[in-house]
Amino acid sequence: MVELTPSTVAAISGGERFRSIDETPDQAISMGMSQILDAHRVLIIATGIGKAEALARMVTGRVGPGMPASLLTAHRDITLVVDAAAVSGLDPALIEELA
């Protein structure tokens, strides 16, 4: 568990999930990349146009610390659950290949 900074709590409050600062947790579970890569299975859910650039960089970009999610492409059992908007930055042929 890690303590969230006041600015993080403020940033995640006031949305659909946490309607006010009073409803927003001030702690979170934190996992490092090594812990995630040691998992038996990894599930990534990406929805919406706001995830399109990151998803495209993860799938087609250079693997390295500049894009930590790219490291997950080497995992032995990874599943991506995405919507059309999230994959809008990918070539349709690549989407078909990955499906």
Short mmCIF file of N, CA and C in Angstrom, two decimals, residues 4-84:
data_model
loop_
_atom_site.label_atom_id
_atom_site.label_comp_id
_atom_site.label_asym_id
_atom_site.label_seq_id
_atom_site.Cartn_x
_atom_site.Cartn_y
_atom_site.Cartn_z
N LEU A 4 -1.42 8.11 -1.20
CA LEU A 4 -1.58 9.00 -2.35
C LEU A 4 -1.36 10.44 -1.91
N THR A 5 -0.74 11.21 -2.76
CA THR A 5 -0.52 12.62 -2.45
C THR A 5 -1.86 13.35 -2.52
N PRO A 6 -1.98 14.47 -1.82
CA PRO A 6 -3.22 15.25 -1.90
C PRO A 6 -3.57 15.63 -3.35
N SER A 7 -2.57 15.91 -4.17
CA SER A 7 -2.87 16.28 -5.56
C SER A 7 -3.43 15.09 -6.35
N THR A 8 -2.96 13.87 -6.05
CA THR A 8 -3.50 12.68 -6.72
C THR A 8 -4.93 12.43 -6.27
N VAL A 9 -5.18 12.54 -4.98
CA VAL A 9 -6.55 12.36 -4.46
C VAL A 9 -7.48 13.37 -5.12
N ALA A 10 -7.05 14.61 -5.22
CA ALA A 10 -7.88 15.65 -5.85
C ALA A 10 -8.11 15.33 -7.32
N ALA A 11 -7.09 14.81 -8.01
CA ALA A 11 -7.20 14.53 -9.44
C ALA A 11 -8.19 13.41 -9.73
N ILE A 12 -8.28 12.42 -8.84
CA ILE A 12 -9.19 11.30 -9.11
C ILE A 12 -10.56 11.47 -8.48
N SER A 13 -10.75 12.50 -7.70
CA SER A 13 -12.07 12.74 -7.11
C SER A 13 -12.92 13.58 -8.07
N GLY A 14 -14.19 13.58 -7.83
CA GLY A 14 -15.09 14.40 -8.64
C GLY A 14 -15.48 13.77 -9.96
N GLY A 15 -15.16 12.50 -10.14
CA GLY A 15 -15.54 11.80 -11.37
C GLY A 15 -16.71 10.88 -11.13
N GLU A 16 -16.87 9.92 -12.02
CA GLU A 16 -17.97 8.96 -11.89
C GLU A 16 -17.75 7.99 -10.74
N ARG A 17 -16.50 7.59 -10.54
CA ARG A 17 -16.22 6.59 -9.52
C ARG A 17 -16.19 7.18 -8.11
N PHE A 18 -15.48 8.28 -7.94
CA PHE A 18 -15.39 8.95 -6.64
C PHE A 18 -15.95 10.35 -6.81
N ARG A 19 -17.12 10.58 -6.27
CA ARG A 19 -17.83 11.84 -6.52
C ARG A 19 -17.31 13.02 -5.71
N SER A 20 -16.59 12.73 -4.63
CA SER A 20 -16.06 13.82 -3.82
C SER A 20 -14.73 13.38 -3.20
N ILE A 21 -14.01 14.34 -2.66
CA ILE A 21 -12.74 14.01 -2.00
C ILE A 21 -13.00 13.09 -0.81
N ASP A 22 -14.12 13.27 -0.12
CA ASP A 22 -14.42 12.42 1.03
C ASP A 22 -14.61 10.96 0.64
N GLU A 23 -15.07 10.69 -0.59
CA GLU A 23 -15.27 9.32 -1.06
C GLU A 23 -14.01 8.73 -1.69
N THR A 24 -13.01 9.55 -1.91
CA THR A 24 -11.81 9.12 -2.63
C THR A 24 -10.79 8.54 -1.66
N PRO A 25 -10.29 7.32 -1.94
CA PRO A 25 -9.30 6.73 -1.05
C PRO A 25 -8.00 7.52 -1.05
N ASP A 26 -7.27 7.45 0.05
CA ASP A 26 -5.99 8.14 0.12
C ASP A 26 -4.82 7.15 0.11
N GLN A 27 -5.14 5.87 -0.16
CA GLN A 27 -4.13 4.84 -0.31
C GLN A 27 -4.44 4.02 -1.56
N ALA A 28 -3.41 3.37 -2.09
CA ALA A 28 -3.59 2.53 -3.27
C ALA A 28 -2.60 1.37 -3.21
N ILE A 29 -2.88 0.34 -3.98
CA ILE A 29 -1.96 -0.78 -4.12
C ILE A 29 -1.00 -0.43 -5.25
N SER A 30 0.26 -0.62 -5.02
CA SER A 30 1.28 -0.32 -6.02
C SER A 30 2.04 -1.59 -6.38
N MET A 31 2.21 -1.82 -7.67
CA MET A 31 2.98 -2.97 -8.14
C MET A 31 4.04 -2.48 -9.11
N GLY A 32 5.22 -3.02 -8.99
CA GLY A 32 6.28 -2.70 -9.92
C GLY A 32 6.22 -3.61 -11.14
N MET A 33 6.95 -3.23 -12.18
CA MET A 33 6.95 -4.01 -13.41
C MET A 33 7.43 -5.44 -13.18
N SER A 34 8.42 -5.63 -12.32
CA SER A 34 8.91 -6.99 -12.09
C SER A 34 7.83 -7.87 -11.46
N GLN A 35 7.03 -7.30 -10.57
CA GLN A 35 5.92 -8.06 -9.98
C GLN A 35 4.88 -8.40 -11.04
N ILE A 36 4.58 -7.46 -11.90
CA ILE A 36 3.59 -7.70 -12.95
C ILE A 36 4.10 -8.76 -13.92
N LEU A 37 5.36 -8.68 -14.32
CA LEU A 37 5.93 -9.65 -15.25
C LEU A 37 6.02 -11.05 -14.65
N ASP A 38 6.07 -11.15 -13.32
CA ASP A 38 6.10 -12.45 -12.65
C ASP A 38 4.71 -13.08 -12.54
N ALA A 39 3.67 -12.34 -12.87
CA ALA A 39 2.30 -12.87 -12.78
C ALA A 39 2.11 -14.01 -13.77
N HIS A 40 1.24 -14.95 -13.42
CA HIS A 40 0.92 -16.05 -14.35
C HIS A 40 0.23 -15.52 -15.60
N ARG A 41 -0.68 -14.59 -15.40
CA ARG A 41 -1.42 -13.99 -16.50
C ARG A 41 -1.49 -12.48 -16.29
N VAL A 42 -1.52 -11.76 -17.41
CA VAL A 42 -1.68 -10.31 -17.36
C VAL A 42 -2.87 -9.95 -18.23
N LEU A 43 -3.77 -9.15 -17.69
CA LEU A 43 -4.93 -8.66 -18.42
C LEU A 43 -4.84 -7.15 -18.48
N ILE A 44 -4.88 -6.62 -19.70
CA ILE A 44 -4.87 -5.17 -19.89
C ILE A 44 -6.19 -4.79 -20.54
N ILE A 45 -6.88 -3.84 -19.94
CA ILE A 45 -8.13 -3.33 -20.49
C ILE A 45 -7.88 -1.89 -20.90
N ALA A 46 -8.13 -1.60 -22.17
CA ALA A 46 -7.93 -0.23 -22.68
C ALA A 46 -9.17 0.16 -23.48
N THR A 47 -9.83 1.22 -23.03
CA THR A 47 -11.02 1.68 -23.74
C THR A 47 -10.93 3.17 -24.01
N GLY A 48 -11.51 3.57 -25.11
CA GLY A 48 -11.62 4.99 -25.43
C GLY A 48 -10.46 5.53 -26.23
N ILE A 49 -10.73 6.61 -26.91
CA ILE A 49 -9.74 7.27 -27.76
C ILE A 49 -8.53 7.75 -26.95
N GLY A 50 -8.74 8.04 -25.69
CA GLY A 50 -7.64 8.50 -24.84
C GLY A 50 -6.55 7.46 -24.63
N LYS A 51 -6.84 6.21 -24.92
CA LYS A 51 -5.84 5.14 -24.78
C LYS A 51 -5.20 4.76 -26.11
N ALA A 52 -5.68 5.30 -27.22
CA ALA A 52 -5.22 4.89 -28.55
C ALA A 52 -3.73 5.08 -28.75
N GLU A 53 -3.21 6.24 -28.41
CA GLU A 53 -1.78 6.51 -28.63
C GLU A 53 -0.91 5.59 -27.78
N ALA A 54 -1.25 5.44 -26.51
CA ALA A 54 -0.47 4.58 -25.62
C ALA A 54 -0.52 3.12 -26.07
N LEU A 55 -1.69 2.66 -26.49
CA LEU A 55 -1.82 1.28 -26.94
C LEU A 55 -1.01 1.06 -28.21
N ALA A 56 -1.05 2.01 -29.13
CA ALA A 56 -0.27 1.89 -30.36
C ALA A 56 1.22 1.86 -30.04
N ARG A 57 1.66 2.71 -29.13
CA ARG A 57 3.08 2.73 -28.75
C ARG A 57 3.47 1.43 -28.06
N MET A 58 2.57 0.89 -27.24
CA MET A 58 2.85 -0.36 -26.55
C MET A 58 3.05 -1.50 -27.54
N VAL A 59 2.17 -1.57 -28.52
CA VAL A 59 2.17 -2.70 -29.45
C VAL A 59 3.20 -2.56 -30.57
N THR A 60 3.43 -1.34 -31.05
CA THR A 60 4.28 -1.18 -32.23
C THR A 60 5.60 -0.46 -31.97
N GLY A 61 5.75 0.13 -30.81
CA GLY A 61 6.96 0.91 -30.53
C GLY A 61 8.11 0.07 -30.01
N ARG A 62 9.19 0.75 -29.72
CA ARG A 62 10.36 0.09 -29.14
C ARG A 62 10.05 -0.37 -27.73
N VAL A 63 10.53 -1.55 -27.40
CA VAL A 63 10.38 -2.07 -26.05
C VAL A 63 11.46 -1.42 -25.18
N GLY A 64 11.03 -0.82 -24.08
CA GLY A 64 12.00 -0.19 -23.20
C GLY A 64 11.35 0.64 -22.13
N PRO A 65 12.15 1.20 -21.25
CA PRO A 65 11.63 1.95 -20.11
C PRO A 65 10.90 3.23 -20.49
N GLY A 66 11.11 3.73 -21.70
CA GLY A 66 10.38 4.92 -22.13
C GLY A 66 8.90 4.67 -22.29
N MET A 67 8.52 3.41 -22.46
CA MET A 67 7.13 2.99 -22.55
C MET A 67 7.01 1.69 -21.76
N PRO A 68 6.87 1.80 -20.42
CA PRO A 68 6.87 0.61 -19.58
C PRO A 68 5.89 -0.48 -20.01
N ALA A 69 4.72 -0.10 -20.51
CA ALA A 69 3.76 -1.11 -20.95
C ALA A 69 4.30 -1.96 -22.08
N SER A 70 5.26 -1.45 -22.85
CA SER A 70 5.85 -2.23 -23.94
C SER A 70 6.54 -3.48 -23.41
N LEU A 71 7.02 -3.43 -22.17
CA LEU A 71 7.68 -4.59 -21.58
C LEU A 71 6.71 -5.76 -21.43
N LEU A 72 5.43 -5.45 -21.34
CA LEU A 72 4.42 -6.50 -21.17
C LEU A 72 4.24 -7.33 -22.43
N THR A 73 4.66 -6.83 -23.58
CA THR A 73 4.48 -7.59 -24.82
C THR A 73 5.32 -8.87 -24.81
N ALA A 74 6.31 -8.97 -23.94
CA ALA A 74 7.13 -10.17 -23.84
C ALA A 74 6.56 -11.18 -22.84
N HIS A 75 5.47 -10.83 -22.17
CA HIS A 75 4.89 -11.73 -21.17
C HIS A 75 4.35 -12.98 -21.84
N ARG A 76 4.46 -14.11 -21.16
CA ARG A 76 4.06 -15.40 -21.73
C ARG A 76 2.55 -15.58 -21.87
N ASP A 77 1.75 -14.82 -21.13
CA ASP A 77 0.30 -14.99 -21.18
C ASP A 77 -0.37 -13.64 -20.93
N ILE A 78 -0.48 -12.86 -21.98
CA ILE A 78 -1.08 -11.52 -21.87
C ILE A 78 -2.35 -11.48 -22.72
N THR A 79 -3.37 -10.87 -22.18
CA THR A 79 -4.63 -10.67 -22.90
C THR A 79 -4.93 -9.18 -22.92
N LEU A 80 -5.23 -8.66 -24.10
CA LEU A 80 -5.65 -7.27 -24.26
C LEU A 80 -7.15 -7.26 -24.53
N VAL A 81 -7.88 -6.50 -23.76
CA VAL A 81 -9.31 -6.28 -23.99
C VAL A 81 -9.44 -4.82 -24.36
N VAL A 82 -9.88 -4.56 -25.59
CA VAL A 82 -9.90 -3.20 -26.11
C VAL A 82 -11.21 -2.93 -26.83
N ASP A 83 -11.50 -1.65 -27.04
CA ASP A 83 -12.63 -1.29 -27.89
C ASP A 83 -12.09 -0.66 -29.17
N ALA A 84 -12.99 -0.39 -30.10
CA ALA A 84 -12.58 0.14 -31.41
C ALA A 84 -11.83 1.46 -31.27
#
